[in-house]
CSV table of C-alpha atoms and ligand atoms in Angstrom, one decimal:
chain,number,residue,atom,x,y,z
N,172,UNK,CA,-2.5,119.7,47.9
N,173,UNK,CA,-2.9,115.7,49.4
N,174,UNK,CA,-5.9,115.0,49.6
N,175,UNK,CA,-7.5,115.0,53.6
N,176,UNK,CA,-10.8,114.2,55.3
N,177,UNK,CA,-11.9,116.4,58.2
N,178,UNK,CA,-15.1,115.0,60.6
N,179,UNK,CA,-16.4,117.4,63.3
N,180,UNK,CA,-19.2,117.8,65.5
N,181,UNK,CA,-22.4,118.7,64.1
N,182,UNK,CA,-23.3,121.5,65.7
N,183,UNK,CA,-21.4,123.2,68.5
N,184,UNK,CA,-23.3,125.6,70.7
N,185,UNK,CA,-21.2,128.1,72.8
N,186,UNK,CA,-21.6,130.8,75.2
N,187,UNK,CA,-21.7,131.8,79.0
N,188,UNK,CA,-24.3,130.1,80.5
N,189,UNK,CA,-25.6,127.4,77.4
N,190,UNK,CA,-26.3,124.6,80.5
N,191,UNK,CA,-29.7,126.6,80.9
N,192,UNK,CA,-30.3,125.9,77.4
N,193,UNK,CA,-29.3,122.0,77.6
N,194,UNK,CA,-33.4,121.0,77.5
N,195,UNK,CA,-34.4,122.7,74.6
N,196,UNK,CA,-31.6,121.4,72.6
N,197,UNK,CA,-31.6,117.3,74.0
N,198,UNK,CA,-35.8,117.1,73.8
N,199,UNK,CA,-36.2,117.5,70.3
N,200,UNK,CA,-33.2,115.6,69.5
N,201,UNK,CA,-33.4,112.6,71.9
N,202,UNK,CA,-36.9,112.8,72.9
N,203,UNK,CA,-38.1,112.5,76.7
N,204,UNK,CA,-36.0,109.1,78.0
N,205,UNK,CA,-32.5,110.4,78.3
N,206,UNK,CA,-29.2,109.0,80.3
N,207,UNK,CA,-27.5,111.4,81.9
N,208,UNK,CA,-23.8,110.0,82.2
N,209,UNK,CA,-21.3,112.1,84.6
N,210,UNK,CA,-18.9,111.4,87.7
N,211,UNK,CA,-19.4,112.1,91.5
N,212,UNK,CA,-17.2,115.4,91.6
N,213,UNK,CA,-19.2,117.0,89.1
N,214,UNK,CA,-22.4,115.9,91.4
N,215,UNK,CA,-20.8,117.9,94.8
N,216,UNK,CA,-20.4,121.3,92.5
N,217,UNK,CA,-24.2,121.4,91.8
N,218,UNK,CA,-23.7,121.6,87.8
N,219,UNK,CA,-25.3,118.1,87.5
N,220,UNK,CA,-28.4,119.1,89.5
N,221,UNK,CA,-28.4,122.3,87.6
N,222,UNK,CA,-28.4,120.4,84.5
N,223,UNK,CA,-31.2,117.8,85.9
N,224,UNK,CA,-33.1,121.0,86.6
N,225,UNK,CA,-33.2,122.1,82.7
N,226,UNK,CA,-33.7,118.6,81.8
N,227,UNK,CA,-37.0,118.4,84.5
N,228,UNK,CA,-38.2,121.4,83.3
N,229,UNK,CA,-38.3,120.1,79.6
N,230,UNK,CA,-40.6,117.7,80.9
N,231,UNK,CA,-38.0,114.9,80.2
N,232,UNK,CA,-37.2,111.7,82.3
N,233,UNK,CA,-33.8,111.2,82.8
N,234,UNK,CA,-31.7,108.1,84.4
N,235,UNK,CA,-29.0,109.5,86.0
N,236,UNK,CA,-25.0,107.6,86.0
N,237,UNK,CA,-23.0,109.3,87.8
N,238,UNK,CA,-20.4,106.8,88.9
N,239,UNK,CA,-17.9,107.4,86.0
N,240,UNK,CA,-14.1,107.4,87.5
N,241,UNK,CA,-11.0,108.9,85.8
N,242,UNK,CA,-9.5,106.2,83.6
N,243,UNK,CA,-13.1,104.7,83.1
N,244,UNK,CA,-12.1,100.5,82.9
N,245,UNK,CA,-14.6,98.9,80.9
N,246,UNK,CA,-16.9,97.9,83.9
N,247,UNK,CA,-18.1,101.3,84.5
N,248,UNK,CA,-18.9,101.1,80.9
N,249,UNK,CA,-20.5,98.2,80.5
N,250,UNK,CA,-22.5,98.7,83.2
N,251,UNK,CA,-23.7,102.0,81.9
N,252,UNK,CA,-24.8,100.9,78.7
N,253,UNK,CA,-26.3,97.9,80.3
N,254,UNK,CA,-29.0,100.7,82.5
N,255,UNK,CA,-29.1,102.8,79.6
N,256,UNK,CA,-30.6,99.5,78.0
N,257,UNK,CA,-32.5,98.8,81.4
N,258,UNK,CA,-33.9,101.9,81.0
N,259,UNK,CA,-35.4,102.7,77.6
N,260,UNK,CA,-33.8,105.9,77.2
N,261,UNK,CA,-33.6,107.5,73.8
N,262,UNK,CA,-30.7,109.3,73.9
N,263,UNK,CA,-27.4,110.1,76.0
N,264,UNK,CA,-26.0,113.2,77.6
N,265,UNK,CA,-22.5,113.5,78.5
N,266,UNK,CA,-21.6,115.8,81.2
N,267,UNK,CA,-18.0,116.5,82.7
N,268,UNK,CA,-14.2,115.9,81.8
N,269,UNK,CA,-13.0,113.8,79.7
N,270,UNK,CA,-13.9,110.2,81.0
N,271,UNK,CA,-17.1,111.5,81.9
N,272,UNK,CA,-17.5,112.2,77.9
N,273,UNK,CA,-15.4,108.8,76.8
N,274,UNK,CA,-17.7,106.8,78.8
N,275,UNK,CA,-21.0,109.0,77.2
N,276,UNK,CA,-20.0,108.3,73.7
N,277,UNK,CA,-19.6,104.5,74.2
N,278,UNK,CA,-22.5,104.4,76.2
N,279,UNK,CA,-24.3,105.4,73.1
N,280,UNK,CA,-23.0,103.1,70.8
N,281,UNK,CA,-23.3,100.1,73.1
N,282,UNK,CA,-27.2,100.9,74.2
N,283,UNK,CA,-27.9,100.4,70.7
N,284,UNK,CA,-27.1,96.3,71.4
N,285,UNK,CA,-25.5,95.6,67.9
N,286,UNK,CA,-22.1,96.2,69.1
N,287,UNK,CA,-19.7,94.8,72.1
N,288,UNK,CA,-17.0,96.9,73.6
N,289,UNK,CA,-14.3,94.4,72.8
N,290,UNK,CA,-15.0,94.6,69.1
N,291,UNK,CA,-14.6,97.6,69.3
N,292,UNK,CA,-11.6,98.7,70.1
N,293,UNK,CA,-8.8,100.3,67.4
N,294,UNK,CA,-9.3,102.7,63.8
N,295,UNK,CA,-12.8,102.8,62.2
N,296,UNK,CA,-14.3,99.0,64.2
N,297,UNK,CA,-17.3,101.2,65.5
N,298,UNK,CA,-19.8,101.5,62.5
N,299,UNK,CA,-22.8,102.6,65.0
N,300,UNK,CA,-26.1,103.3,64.5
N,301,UNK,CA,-25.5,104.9,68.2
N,302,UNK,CA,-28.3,106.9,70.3
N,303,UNK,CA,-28.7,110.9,70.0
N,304,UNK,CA,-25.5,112.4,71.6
N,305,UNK,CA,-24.9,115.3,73.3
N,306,UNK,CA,-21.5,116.6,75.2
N,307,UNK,CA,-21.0,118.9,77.7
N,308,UNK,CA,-17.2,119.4,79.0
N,309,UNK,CA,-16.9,121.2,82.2
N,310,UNK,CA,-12.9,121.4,81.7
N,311,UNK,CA,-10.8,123.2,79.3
N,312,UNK,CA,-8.8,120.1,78.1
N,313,UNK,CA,-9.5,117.0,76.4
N,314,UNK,CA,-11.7,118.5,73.2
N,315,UNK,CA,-13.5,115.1,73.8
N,316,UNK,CA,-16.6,117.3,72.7
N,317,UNK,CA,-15.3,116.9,69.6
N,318,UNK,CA,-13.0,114.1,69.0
N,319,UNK,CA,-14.3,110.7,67.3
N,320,UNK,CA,-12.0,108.9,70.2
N,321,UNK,CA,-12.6,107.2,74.0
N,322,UNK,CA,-10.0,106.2,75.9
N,323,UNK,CA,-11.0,102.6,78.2
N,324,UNK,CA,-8.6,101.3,80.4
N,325,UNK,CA,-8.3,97.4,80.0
N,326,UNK,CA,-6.8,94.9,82.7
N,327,UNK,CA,-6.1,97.4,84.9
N,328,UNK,CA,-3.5,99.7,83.2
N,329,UNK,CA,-3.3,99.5,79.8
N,330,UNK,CA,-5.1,102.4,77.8
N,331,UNK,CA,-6.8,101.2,74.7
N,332,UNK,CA,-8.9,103.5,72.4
N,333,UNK,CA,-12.3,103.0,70.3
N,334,UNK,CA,-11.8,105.6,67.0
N,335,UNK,CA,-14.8,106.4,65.1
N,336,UNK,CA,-16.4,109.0,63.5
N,337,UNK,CA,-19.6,107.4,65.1
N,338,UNK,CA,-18.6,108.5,68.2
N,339,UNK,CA,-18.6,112.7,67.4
N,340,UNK,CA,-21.7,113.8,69.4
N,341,UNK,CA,-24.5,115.3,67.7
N,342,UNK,CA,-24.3,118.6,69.4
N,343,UNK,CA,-21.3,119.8,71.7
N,344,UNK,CA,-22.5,122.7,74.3
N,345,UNK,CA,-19.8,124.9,75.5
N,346,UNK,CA,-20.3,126.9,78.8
N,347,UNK,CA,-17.3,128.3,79.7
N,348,UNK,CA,-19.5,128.9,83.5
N,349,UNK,CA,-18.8,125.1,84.2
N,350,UNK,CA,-15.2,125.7,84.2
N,351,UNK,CA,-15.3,128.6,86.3
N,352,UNK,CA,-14.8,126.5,89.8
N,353,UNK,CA,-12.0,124.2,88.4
N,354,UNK,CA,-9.2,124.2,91.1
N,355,UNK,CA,-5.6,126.0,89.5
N,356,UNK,CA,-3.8,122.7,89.4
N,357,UNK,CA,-6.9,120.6,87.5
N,358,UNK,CA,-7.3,124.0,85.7
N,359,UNK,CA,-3.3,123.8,84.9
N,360,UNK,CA,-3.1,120.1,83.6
N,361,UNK,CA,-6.0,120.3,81.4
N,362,UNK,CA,-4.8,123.4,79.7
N,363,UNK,CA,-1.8,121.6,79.0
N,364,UNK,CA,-3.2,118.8,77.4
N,365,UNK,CA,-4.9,120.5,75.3
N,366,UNK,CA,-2.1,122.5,74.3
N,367,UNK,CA,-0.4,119.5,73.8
N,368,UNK,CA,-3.1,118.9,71.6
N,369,UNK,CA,-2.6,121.3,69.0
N,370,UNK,CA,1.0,120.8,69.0
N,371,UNK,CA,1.1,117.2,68.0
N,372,UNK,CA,-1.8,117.9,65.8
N,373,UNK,CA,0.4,121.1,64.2
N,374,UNK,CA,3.6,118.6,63.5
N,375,UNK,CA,1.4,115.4,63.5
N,376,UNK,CA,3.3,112.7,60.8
N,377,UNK,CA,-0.5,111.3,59.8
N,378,UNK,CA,-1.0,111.2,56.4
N,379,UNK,CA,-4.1,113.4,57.1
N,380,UNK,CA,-2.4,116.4,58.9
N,381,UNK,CA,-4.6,118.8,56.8
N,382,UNK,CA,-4.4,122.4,56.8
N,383,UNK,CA,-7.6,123.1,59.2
N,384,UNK,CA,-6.2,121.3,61.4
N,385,UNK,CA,-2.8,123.2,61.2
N,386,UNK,CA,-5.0,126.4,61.1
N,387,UNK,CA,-7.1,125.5,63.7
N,388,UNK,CA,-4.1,124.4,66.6
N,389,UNK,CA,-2.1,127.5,65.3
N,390,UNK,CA,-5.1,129.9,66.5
N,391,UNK,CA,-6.3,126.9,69.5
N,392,UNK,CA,-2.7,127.9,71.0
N,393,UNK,CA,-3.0,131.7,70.3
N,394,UNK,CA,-5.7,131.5,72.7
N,395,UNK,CA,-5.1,129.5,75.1
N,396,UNK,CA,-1.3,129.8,75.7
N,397,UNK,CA,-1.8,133.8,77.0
N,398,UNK,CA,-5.4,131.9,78.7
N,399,UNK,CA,-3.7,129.6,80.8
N,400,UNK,CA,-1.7,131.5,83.4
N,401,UNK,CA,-5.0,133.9,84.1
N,402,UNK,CA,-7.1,130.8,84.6
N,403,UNK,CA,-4.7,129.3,86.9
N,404,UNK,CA,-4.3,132.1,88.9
N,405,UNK,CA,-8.2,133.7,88.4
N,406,UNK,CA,-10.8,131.1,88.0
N,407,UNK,CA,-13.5,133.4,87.6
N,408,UNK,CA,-11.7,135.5,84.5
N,409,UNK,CA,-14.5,134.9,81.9
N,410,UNK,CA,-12.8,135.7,78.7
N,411,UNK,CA,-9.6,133.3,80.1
N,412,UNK,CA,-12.0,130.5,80.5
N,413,UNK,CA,-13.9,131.5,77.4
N,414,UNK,CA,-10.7,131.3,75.7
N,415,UNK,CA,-9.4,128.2,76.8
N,416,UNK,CA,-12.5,126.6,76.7
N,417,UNK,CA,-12.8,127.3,73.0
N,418,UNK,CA,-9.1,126.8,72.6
N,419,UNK,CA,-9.2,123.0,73.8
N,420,UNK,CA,-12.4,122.6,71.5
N,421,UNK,CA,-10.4,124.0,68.2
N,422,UNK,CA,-7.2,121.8,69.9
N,423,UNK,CA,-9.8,118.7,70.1
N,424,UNK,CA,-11.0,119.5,66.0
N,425,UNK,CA,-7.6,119.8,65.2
N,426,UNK,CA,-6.1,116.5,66.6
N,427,UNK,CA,-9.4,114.5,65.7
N,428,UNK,CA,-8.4,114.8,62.0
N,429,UNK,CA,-4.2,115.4,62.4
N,430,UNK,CA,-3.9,112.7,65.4
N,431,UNK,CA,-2.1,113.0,68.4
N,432,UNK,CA,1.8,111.2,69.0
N,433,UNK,CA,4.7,110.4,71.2
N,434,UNK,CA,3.4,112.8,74.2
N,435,UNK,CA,0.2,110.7,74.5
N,436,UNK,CA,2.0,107.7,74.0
N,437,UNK,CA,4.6,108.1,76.7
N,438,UNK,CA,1.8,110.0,79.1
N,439,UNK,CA,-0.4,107.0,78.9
N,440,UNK,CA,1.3,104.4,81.0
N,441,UNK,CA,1.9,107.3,83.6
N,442,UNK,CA,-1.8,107.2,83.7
N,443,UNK,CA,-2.5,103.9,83.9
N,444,UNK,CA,0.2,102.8,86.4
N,445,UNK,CA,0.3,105.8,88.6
N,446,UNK,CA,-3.3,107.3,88.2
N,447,UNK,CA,-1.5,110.6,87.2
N,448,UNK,CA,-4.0,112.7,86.0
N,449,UNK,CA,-3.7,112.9,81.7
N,450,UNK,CA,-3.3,116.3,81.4
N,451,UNK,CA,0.2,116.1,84.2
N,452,UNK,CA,1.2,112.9,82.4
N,453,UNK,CA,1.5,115.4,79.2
N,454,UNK,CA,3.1,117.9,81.0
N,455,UNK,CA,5.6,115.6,82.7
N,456,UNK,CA,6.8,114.3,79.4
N,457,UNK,CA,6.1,116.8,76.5
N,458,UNK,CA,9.1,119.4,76.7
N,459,UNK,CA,11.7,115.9,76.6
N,460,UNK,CA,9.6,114.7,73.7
N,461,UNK,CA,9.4,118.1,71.8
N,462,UNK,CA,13.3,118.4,72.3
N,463,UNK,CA,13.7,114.6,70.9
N,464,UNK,CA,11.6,115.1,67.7
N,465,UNK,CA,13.5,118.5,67.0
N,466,UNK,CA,16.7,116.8,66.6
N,467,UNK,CA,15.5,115.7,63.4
N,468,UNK,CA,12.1,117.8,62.4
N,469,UNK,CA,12.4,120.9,63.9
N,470,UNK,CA,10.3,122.6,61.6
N,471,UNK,CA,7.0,122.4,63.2
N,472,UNK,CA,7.8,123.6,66.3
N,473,UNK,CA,10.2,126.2,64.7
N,474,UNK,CA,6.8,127.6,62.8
N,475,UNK,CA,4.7,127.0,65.8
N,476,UNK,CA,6.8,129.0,68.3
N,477,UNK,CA,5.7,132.5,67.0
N,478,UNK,CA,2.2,132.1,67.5
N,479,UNK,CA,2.4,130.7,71.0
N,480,UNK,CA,4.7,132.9,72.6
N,481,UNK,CA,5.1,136.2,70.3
N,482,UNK,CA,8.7,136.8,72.0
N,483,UNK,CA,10.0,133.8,70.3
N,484,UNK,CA,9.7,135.4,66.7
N,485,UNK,CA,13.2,137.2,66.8
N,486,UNK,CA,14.8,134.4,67.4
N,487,UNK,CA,15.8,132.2,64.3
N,488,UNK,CA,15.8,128.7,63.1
N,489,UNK,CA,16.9,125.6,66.0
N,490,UNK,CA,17.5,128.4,68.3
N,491,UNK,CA,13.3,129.4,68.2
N,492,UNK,CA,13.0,125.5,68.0
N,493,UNK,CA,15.0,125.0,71.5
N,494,UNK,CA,13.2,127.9,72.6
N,495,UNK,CA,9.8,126.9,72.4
N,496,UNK,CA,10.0,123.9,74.1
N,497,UNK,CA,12.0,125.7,77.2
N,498,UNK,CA,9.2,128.4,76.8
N,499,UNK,CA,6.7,125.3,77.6
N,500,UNK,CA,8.7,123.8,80.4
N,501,UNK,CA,8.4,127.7,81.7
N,502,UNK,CA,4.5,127.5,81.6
N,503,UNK,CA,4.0,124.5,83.0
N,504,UNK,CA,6.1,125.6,86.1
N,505,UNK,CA,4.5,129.0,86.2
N,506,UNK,CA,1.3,127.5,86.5
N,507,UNK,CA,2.7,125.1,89.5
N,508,UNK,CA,2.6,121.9,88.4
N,509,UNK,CA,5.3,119.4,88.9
N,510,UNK,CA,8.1,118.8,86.8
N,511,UNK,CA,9.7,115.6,87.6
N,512,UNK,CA,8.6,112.3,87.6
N,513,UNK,CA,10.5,112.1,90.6
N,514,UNK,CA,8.1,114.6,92.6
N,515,UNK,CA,5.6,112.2,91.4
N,516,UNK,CA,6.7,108.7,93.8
N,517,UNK,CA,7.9,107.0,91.0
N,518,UNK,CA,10.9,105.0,91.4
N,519,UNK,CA,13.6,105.1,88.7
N,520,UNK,CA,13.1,100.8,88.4
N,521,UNK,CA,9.6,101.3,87.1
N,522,UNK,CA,11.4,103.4,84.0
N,523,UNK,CA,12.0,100.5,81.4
N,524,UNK,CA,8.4,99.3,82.6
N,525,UNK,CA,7.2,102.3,81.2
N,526,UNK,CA,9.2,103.1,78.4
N,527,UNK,CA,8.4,99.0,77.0
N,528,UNK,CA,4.5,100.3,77.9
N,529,UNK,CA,5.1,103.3,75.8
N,530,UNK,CA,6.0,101.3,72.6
N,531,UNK,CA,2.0,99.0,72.9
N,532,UNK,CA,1.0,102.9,72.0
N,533,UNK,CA,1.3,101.7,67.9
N,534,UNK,CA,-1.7,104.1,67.3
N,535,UNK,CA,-0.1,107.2,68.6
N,536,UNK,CA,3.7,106.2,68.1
N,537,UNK,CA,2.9,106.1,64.2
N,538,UNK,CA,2.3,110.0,63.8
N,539,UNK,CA,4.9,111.1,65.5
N,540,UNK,CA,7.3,113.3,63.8
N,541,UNK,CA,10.5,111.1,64.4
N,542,UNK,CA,10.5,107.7,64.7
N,543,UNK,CA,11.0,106.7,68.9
N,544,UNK,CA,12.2,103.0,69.8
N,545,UNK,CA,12.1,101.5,73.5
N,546,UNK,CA,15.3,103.0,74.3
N,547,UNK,CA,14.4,106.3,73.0
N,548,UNK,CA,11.1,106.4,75.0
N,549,UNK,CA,13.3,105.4,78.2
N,550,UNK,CA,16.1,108.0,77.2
N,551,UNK,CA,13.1,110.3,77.2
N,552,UNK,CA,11.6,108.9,80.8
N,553,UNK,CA,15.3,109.4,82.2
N,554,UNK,CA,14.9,112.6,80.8
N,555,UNK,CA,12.1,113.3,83.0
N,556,UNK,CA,13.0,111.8,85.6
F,271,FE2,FE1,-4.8,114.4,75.7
C-alpha cells in the first residue's frame, strides 16, 4: 500500500442539540475573550443569539462579526482579524455555512499577527500558531468543519484558497437542529456539494487518495444520497438531517486528505462571476464532468454507483458508469434545482470566459481523474449549457 497522510479535526462533537453545549466546550479551550464570527442570515434565525446565550452563560465575553457574505473577499477578512486583534480575544468561534467557517479559520490565523493573508495563499504557506478554533456548520454541505481549506475571493472574482492543516479547528460541533430551518433549495445545493465531495474524493488522481478517505465518501454517500430528497422535501426529518449532516462531515474528512477536482474547478468561476451559490455551481456542472472523466477512468464511478443508488448494482461495467451520472442528474432535478446554465441568465458569450477561468483552477485541475484542457472545460460548459 502507497504510503498516505490523513489530518482531521481534533475532536468532533455530534448530536441533536450540541449548540447548548457550545460554552462548556469554547471556555476551557479559549478562555473568556472569544470572537464569534457568523453572517447576517444566520443572525435573523435566532441560532446566533442562541449561541450568544450559551456563550453569556459561561460567563464569557464575546465580540460578535457577523458581517461575513458568501464568497467572503479578503476585506471582510481582514477586517475581522483586525477586531479580533482590536479586541483581545483568545480564541475564535465559527458559526454558519461555509464562508461563515472560511472566514473563522483565517480569522484565527491572522489574529495571531505573524502571518498576512497574501502570504498565504496556496499548499502548506500557513504554518500558524493560530488562536483556539472552534466550528459550528449550520448546513449539510461544505465539511468546512473539517477541511484544512478557505476559499477567499480576490479582485472581485477569482477564487483563491489558503490549504493548511493549521486551519482544522480544534473541536467541530455538529447539531443537526441548526439545519433543521434550511430552505429545500439551500438545503438541495449543499447536499450536492457535498456529495460532490465524496465523489471527487472517491476517484480523486492525488497522490494521497488513501483508503479512509475512499472508505469514508463510500459510506458519506450511503448516507446522504437516500438523505437528501427527505430533507428537501421535510426539513424537520431528524435522522435526514442527522444523516446528511454527518454525511457532508465524513464527505469534508474524505476530500481534506483525497482533494477535490474538475467539478470545483469548473463551479468556481460560476461563483465568482455569477454569485451562484457553490453548492448549484456543483450541481450545474458535475454530471457533464463525471461523463467526461468516464470516457477514460470509468472505474471509480463504476465502483461508486452501487453504494449510492443500490439499483445501479445489476447493471455492469460503462453501462453502471453512464448510469450513475444520469442517476445524479435525476437527484438534482428531483430535488428542484436548476439544470442549465441557461436557467441561470448566463449568456452563451460568457462560455470561453469561463472555461479560460476554469483552467487558473491548477490546484483542483491536477487531481482530476482525466486530464481537461480549455477546450475540454468549454466542451463541458456547452455541455451545460
Ligand atoms: Fe464544495
Amino acid at each position: 500500500m502507497p504510503p498516505f497522510v490523513f489530518n482531521t479535526s481534533r475532536s468532533i462533537q455530534f448530536g441533536f442539540g450540541a449548540l447548548a453545549r457550545l460554552g462548556e466546550i469554547s471556555r476551557p479551550l479559549m478562555g473568556v475573550r472569544v470572537l464569534l464570527v457568523t453572517d447576517p442570515g444566520l443572525r435573523s434565525t435566532g441560532i446566533v443569539d442562541r449561541a450568544l446565550a450559551v456563550l453569556s452563560d459561561a460567563g464569557m465575553e464575546v465580540t460578535l462579526f457577523s458581517d461575513v457574505q458568501a464568497d467572503p473577499p479578503e476585506a471582510i477578512i481582514l477586517r475581522a482579524a483586525s477586531i479580533a486583534q482590536e479586541a483581545g480575544v483568545q480564541g475564535v468561534i465559527g458559526v454558519g455555512g461555509g464562508s461563515s467557517l472560511d472566514v473563522a479559520k483565517l480569522v484565527a490565523l491572522l489574529a495571531v499577527g505573524k502571518e498576512t493573508l497574501s502570504a498565504v495563499y496556496g499548499v502548506g504557506k500557513a504554518q500558524g500558531p493560530r488562536l483556539p478554533l472552534i466550528l459550528v456548520p449550520t448546513t449539510a454541505g461544505t465539511g468546512s468543519e473539517v477541511t484544512p481549506i478557505s476559499i477567499v475571493t480576490t479582485g472581485g472574482s477569482e477564487k483563491m484558497g489558503v490549504v493548511s492543516p493549521v486551519l482544522l479547528p480544534d473541536v467541530a460541533i455538529l447539531d443537526p437542529e441548526l439545519t433543521t430551518g434550511l430552505p429545500p433549495h439551500v438545503t438541495a445545493a449543499t447536499g450536492i456539494d457535498a456529495m460532490v465531495h465524496a465523489i471527487e474524493a472517491f476517484a480523486s488522481a492525488s497522490p494521497n487518495n488513501n483508503p479512509l478517505s475512499r472508505m469514508l465518501a463510500v459510506r458519506a454517500l450511503q448516507l446522504m444520497a437516500p438523505a437528501l430528497l427527505t430533507a428537501v422535501r421535510n426539513g424537520t426529518d431528524a435522522t435526514a438531517r442527522g444523516d446528511m449532516l454527518l454525511g457532508s462531515m465524513l464527505a469534508g474528512q474524505a476530500f481534506a486528505n483525497s482533494p477535490v477536482a474538475a467539478v470545483h474547478a469548473l463551479a468556481y468561476p460560476l461563483g465568482g462571476h455569477f454569485h451562484i451559490p457553490h453548492g448549484l455551481s456543483n450541481a450545474l456542472v458535475l454530471p457533464h464532468v463525471l461523463r467526461f472523466n468516464a470516457v477514460t477512468v470509468p472505474g471509480p464511478y463504476i465502483d461508486l454507483a452501487p453504494h449510492v443508488f443500490p439499483a445501479l448494482g445489476r447493471l455492469e461495467g460503462q453501462e453502471r458508469g453512464a448510469a450513475f451520472c444520469e442517476a445524479l442528474e435525476q437527484l438534482s432535478r428531483d430535488c428542484g434545482l436548476p439544470q442549465r446554465l441557461r436557467d441561470l441568465d448566463i449568456t452563451e458569450d460568457w462560455l470561453p470566459r469561463l472555461a479560460r477561468d476554469a483552467m487558473n483552477q491548477t490546484r483542483l485541475l491536477v487531481n482530476n481523474p482525466r486530464e481537461i484542457t480549455e477546450a475540454d472545460a468549454l466542451a463541458i460548459y456547452r455541455a451545460a449549457y
